[in-house]
XYZ file of C-alpha atoms in Angstrom:
352
model
C 9.451 9.230 13.571
C 11.219 6.627 11.448
C 14.180 6.745 9.099
C 14.609 9.309 6.345
C 16.622 8.588 3.220
C 18.154 11.780 1.818
C 19.042 11.454 -1.862
C 21.827 13.958 -2.426
C 24.295 12.987 -5.171
C 25.293 16.630 -5.701
C 28.450 17.464 -3.709
C 28.082 21.212 -4.286
C 25.177 22.068 -1.986
C 24.660 25.694 -0.973
C 24.609 26.786 2.661
C 20.942 27.668 2.212
C 19.985 24.176 1.045
C 21.992 22.676 3.905
C 20.037 24.818 6.388
C 16.744 23.826 4.774
C 17.777 20.182 5.095
C 18.779 20.604 8.744
C 15.303 21.916 9.550
C 13.570 19.206 7.521
C 15.405 16.298 9.173
C 14.602 17.455 12.726
C 11.433 15.396 12.373
C 13.313 12.080 12.006
C 15.384 10.122 14.512
C 17.494 8.377 11.859
C 18.954 9.864 8.669
C 20.702 8.030 5.856
C 22.357 10.014 3.084
C 22.447 8.473 -0.384
C 25.257 9.867 -2.530
C 25.968 7.033 -4.948
C 24.313 3.979 -6.415
C 25.591 0.738 -4.870
C 24.634 -2.901 -5.398
C 23.182 -3.139 -1.893
C 21.126 0.064 -2.125
C 17.440 -0.513 -1.369
C 15.137 2.493 -1.757
C 11.837 0.616 -1.694
C 9.321 1.145 1.128
C 11.165 4.248 2.304
C 10.523 7.884 3.118
C 12.623 9.956 0.742
C 13.939 13.496 0.517
C 15.461 14.621 -2.779
C 17.901 17.545 -2.526
C 18.264 19.619 -5.697
C 20.914 22.308 -6.080
C 20.380 23.926 -9.474
C 23.303 25.128 -11.579
C 23.387 28.286 -13.708
C 21.290 26.557 -16.373
C 18.671 25.374 -13.880
C 19.692 21.708 -13.695
C 21.001 19.373 -11.018
C 23.023 17.092 -13.278
C 24.294 14.779 -10.507
C 20.671 14.075 -9.502
C 19.636 13.338 -13.086
C 22.653 11.055 -13.521
C 21.797 9.231 -10.289
C 18.198 8.679 -11.419
C 19.402 7.482 -14.826
C 21.648 4.840 -13.248
C 18.898 3.850 -10.841
C 16.404 3.354 -13.667
C 18.857 1.244 -15.665
C 19.376 -0.933 -12.586
C 15.735 -1.315 -11.465
C 12.659 0.198 -13.124
C 10.761 -0.125 -9.826
C 13.550 1.227 -7.635
C 11.230 3.423 -5.510
C 8.309 0.979 -5.203
C 6.087 1.778 -2.185
C 8.248 4.761 -1.212
C 6.997 8.297 -0.686
C 8.960 11.395 -1.597
C 9.464 15.109 -1.036
C 11.931 17.667 -2.428
C 13.960 20.653 -1.273
C 15.270 22.835 -4.100
C 17.606 25.816 -4.208
C 18.320 27.971 -7.251
C 20.874 30.755 -7.741
C 18.372 32.528 -9.998
C 14.629 33.189 -10.045
C 14.087 30.372 -12.532
C 14.158 26.621 -12.809
C 12.765 25.345 -9.524
C 9.328 24.243 -10.755
C 10.649 22.649 -13.931
C 13.392 20.812 -12.046
C 10.838 19.542 -9.537
C 8.506 18.349 -12.284
C 11.359 16.489 -13.980
C 12.467 14.663 -10.835
C 8.920 13.873 -9.725
C 7.977 12.551 -13.178
C 11.042 10.294 -13.362
C 10.750 9.076 -9.775
C 7.008 8.492 -10.005
C 7.626 6.188 -12.954
C 10.097 4.325 -10.730
C 7.328 3.697 -8.196
C 7.601 6.691 -5.842
C 4.459 8.400 -4.623
C 4.610 12.048 -3.582
C 2.850 14.011 -0.894
C 0.586 16.788 -2.042
C 2.608 20.022 -1.998
C 5.805 17.924 -1.971
C 8.392 20.662 -2.532
C 9.918 23.679 -0.862
C 11.648 25.811 -3.473
C 14.065 28.609 -2.716
C 14.718 31.060 -5.534
C 17.705 33.407 -5.296
C 15.720 36.325 -3.847
C 13.233 34.162 -1.900
C 10.497 36.389 -3.334
C 8.396 33.262 -3.860
C 7.716 33.446 -0.101
C 6.338 37.014 -0.107
C 2.716 35.882 0.181
C 3.659 33.753 3.186
C 5.307 36.789 4.731
C 2.002 38.695 4.708
C 0.615 36.175 7.207
C 3.710 35.094 9.144
C 5.388 38.522 9.384
C 8.894 37.065 9.713
C 11.964 37.342 7.424
C 11.897 35.407 4.160
C 14.850 33.250 5.231
C 12.973 32.137 8.351
C 9.876 31.350 6.299
C 11.950 29.126 4.019
C 13.325 27.200 6.996
C 9.942 26.986 8.732
C 8.264 25.561 5.633
C 11.120 23.077 5.225
C 10.533 21.916 8.796
C 6.782 21.690 8.234
C 7.226 19.561 5.108
C 9.525 17.227 7.028
C 6.896 16.949 9.754
C 4.224 16.015 7.220
C 6.443 13.324 5.726
C 7.421 11.915 9.128
C 3.769 11.687 10.180
C 2.551 10.181 6.920
C 1.132 6.684 7.152
C -0.621 4.828 4.379
C -4.359 5.059 5.085
C -6.034 1.869 6.283
C -9.512 1.297 4.865
C -11.735 0.663 7.874
C -15.036 0.337 6.026
C -16.217 -1.391 2.896
C -17.650 1.758 1.327
C -16.944 2.273 -2.341
C -14.484 5.035 -3.079
C -15.394 7.802 -5.490
C -13.510 8.831 -8.612
C -14.255 11.938 -10.650
C -13.145 11.783 -14.284
C -12.739 15.015 -16.251
C -12.426 15.098 -20.023
C -13.102 17.410 -22.947
C -12.818 15.065 -25.943
C -15.696 13.865 -28.083
C -16.594 10.191 -27.765
C -16.503 9.451 -31.470
C -12.826 10.004 -32.232
C -10.968 10.007 -28.901
C -8.172 7.496 -28.376
C -7.843 8.919 -24.862
C -11.440 8.067 -24.023
C -11.046 4.626 -25.570
C -8.048 3.994 -23.313
C -10.011 5.191 -20.285
C -12.833 2.789 -21.101
C -10.330 -0.075 -21.274
C -9.111 0.945 -17.822
C -12.456 1.703 -16.185
C -13.941 -1.729 -16.876
C -11.571 -3.036 -14.184
C -12.834 -0.533 -11.584
C -16.031 -2.246 -10.508
C -15.694 -1.368 -6.835
C -15.621 2.387 -7.401
C -18.318 4.987 -7.823
C -17.203 6.764 -10.990
C -18.538 10.117 -12.132
C -17.499 11.183 -15.619
C -17.862 14.879 -16.452
C -17.568 16.134 -20.010
C -16.169 19.660 -20.111
C -17.656 20.927 -23.354
C -16.567 24.071 -25.175
C -18.057 27.175 -23.603
C -19.191 25.467 -20.392
C -16.256 26.617 -18.278
C -14.966 30.181 -18.342
C -11.365 30.609 -17.232
C -10.569 32.017 -13.806
C -11.394 35.720 -13.422
C -8.478 36.211 -11.030
C -10.431 37.410 -8.006
C -8.526 38.574 -4.955
C -7.654 35.905 -2.399
C -10.198 37.271 0.076
C -12.983 37.309 -2.509
C -12.117 33.798 -3.710
C -12.118 32.602 -0.096
C -15.480 34.279 0.472
C -17.029 32.469 -2.495
C -15.385 29.188 -1.523
C -16.951 29.163 1.927
C -20.333 29.323 0.203
C -19.432 26.597 -2.323
C -19.636 29.241 -5.020
C -17.466 31.011 -7.565
C -17.742 34.406 -9.252
C -18.975 32.827 -12.496
C -21.251 30.162 -11.006
C -22.830 27.862 -13.592
C -21.690 24.368 -14.606
C -18.440 24.585 -12.662
C -20.185 25.349 -9.374
C -23.165 23.072 -9.951
C -21.299 20.007 -11.207
C -17.500 20.051 -11.230
C -16.636 21.501 -7.821
C -19.056 19.237 -5.868
C -17.775 16.182 -7.752
C -14.147 16.991 -6.903
C -15.031 17.801 -3.301
C -16.735 14.423 -2.842
C -14.120 12.390 -4.717
C -11.319 10.320 -3.232
C -9.416 10.691 -6.486
C -9.589 12.542 -9.785
C -8.601 11.329 -13.245
C -7.862 13.778 -16.044
C -8.104 12.487 -19.604
C -5.614 14.524 -21.592
C -5.163 14.141 -25.312
C -2.024 16.062 -26.203
C -2.953 19.433 -27.698
C 0.224 21.232 -28.805
C 2.173 19.622 -25.934
C -0.264 21.071 -23.418
C -3.353 20.242 -21.389
C -6.565 21.060 -23.262
C -7.813 24.608 -22.674
C -11.106 23.419 -21.156
C -9.314 21.279 -18.572
C -6.820 24.050 -17.858
C -9.762 26.324 -17.086
C -11.115 23.702 -14.670
C -7.761 23.457 -12.889
C -7.647 27.246 -12.567
C -11.209 27.442 -11.306
C -10.831 24.802 -8.566
C -8.765 27.401 -6.711
C -12.039 28.412 -5.080
C -12.306 24.890 -3.612
C -8.582 24.809 -2.834
C -9.038 27.901 -0.664
C -11.725 26.052 1.269
C -10.194 22.613 1.827
C -6.983 20.606 1.559
C -6.527 18.127 -1.291
C -3.779 16.209 0.528
C -6.039 13.180 1.016
C -7.201 13.118 -2.603
C -5.239 11.343 -5.332
C -4.628 12.511 -8.902
C -4.159 10.437 -12.053
C -3.583 11.260 -15.700
C -4.300 9.433 -18.946
C -2.398 11.032 -21.812
C -2.444 10.086 -25.487
C -0.317 11.915 -28.053
C -0.619 11.774 -31.798
C 3.144 12.060 -32.129
C 5.360 13.023 -29.176
C 5.232 15.206 -26.083
C 3.238 13.127 -23.594
C 5.878 13.835 -20.962
C 5.312 17.590 -21.396
C 1.620 17.160 -20.621
C 2.353 14.807 -17.719
C 4.688 17.330 -16.117
C 2.052 20.050 -16.480
C -0.414 17.829 -14.615
C 2.153 17.191 -11.893
C 2.925 20.900 -11.614
C -0.690 22.013 -11.522
C -2.289 19.329 -9.365
C 0.443 17.784 -7.203
C 2.876 20.667 -6.670
C 0.471 23.633 -6.744
C -2.946 22.339 -5.716
C -1.648 19.627 -3.385
C -3.231 16.402 -4.635
C -1.390 13.228 -3.635
C 0.515 11.688 -6.561
C 0.360 7.868 -6.265
C 3.056 5.677 -7.787
C 2.832 5.282 -11.573
C -0.039 7.786 -11.565
C 0.135 8.762 -15.235
C -0.153 6.483 -18.248
C 1.113 7.774 -21.595
C 0.583 6.302 -25.064
C 1.011 7.368 -28.691
C -1.935 6.871 -31.047
C -2.645 9.164 -33.981
C -5.531 7.915 -36.110
C -8.983 7.139 -34.664
C -9.042 3.755 -32.865
C -5.258 3.437 -33.225
C -5.074 2.935 -29.465
C -6.418 -0.595 -29.913
C -3.478 -1.506 -32.154
C -0.813 -0.721 -29.549
C 1.050 -3.822 -28.456
C -0.129 -5.194 -25.084
C -2.545 -2.295 -24.621
C -5.140 -4.410 -22.807
C -2.608 -5.576 -20.223
C -1.266 -2.014 -19.897
C -4.794 -0.784 -19.224
C -5.410 -3.496 -16.643
C -2.111 -2.765 -14.893
C -2.921 0.938 -14.730
C -6.320 0.091 -13.262
C -4.553 -1.869 -10.508
C -2.324 1.117 -9.796
C -5.363 3.354 -9.608
C -7.069 0.939 -7.214
C -4.003 0.924 -4.957
C -3.507 4.673 -5.215
C -6.938 6.013 -4.323
């Protein structure tokens, strides 16, 4: 069962979050609570639980302060560790954004995250209503059950051991044109170091992917079992099979108005049909983000929210590379860009 390290710098935890934690930690024989940063603190190669108690503005300031101090002390403070989060809010807002913030910061410090790494409790617990349709128990009990289940998944997690020499598969999704894309240029610098992978690049052109129709869960599940979707077409024939077969996916995301490109957003929405058929917990996600000015972190957090938190892809350590390059080919002028690309390739190799 191992040792769990509970990162909880906030001294003002609610009774609800304490109960969630009690259920989570039942899966571990040894618990160590981390309240402050000390010189002897070692959070590498650990299983981690972050506890977030959000204030009236939707922030856990003690947690953010702790992570700030940790980053100033060691930029690889969570290397080879794997994390999960329990979050409580005294409103209906803030839980997803707070999770994205902490995951983004911690991932850049070397922490990987399970797919579906969070249990979030809003004030009313209405976010568990869909669970209640199947479990038919009170919302409070659902919250505690899911907290226990997440703890069980973390306690049972072991880094996969490659038993065969087969080449792993990566599916790359992008919507940019080749001629002017700094994002594609960066990907090509990275991909030349990935010789031992089978890489499938899929260009999501304008008009090829219609956004999700919003079918009922039962109808979506019905289509998914047949490897189909209401719309059919390019998504069903090309994208869904490529994601299903892949060990990891890479999204190339030039920053459009601080958001993921509409074509790629449509893809993320449409893979719900596959999500209803299979788990993505054993698939890894990566992002390559290039901004003309600022806002790469906004796009990165959207990727984390959509693919890691919602769809359940594993988030390996340092899974998202961000750069700023405005004019065509400006990516090549960034200092140390070739070594950055090679280092990201190594992270991708280790993370798939």
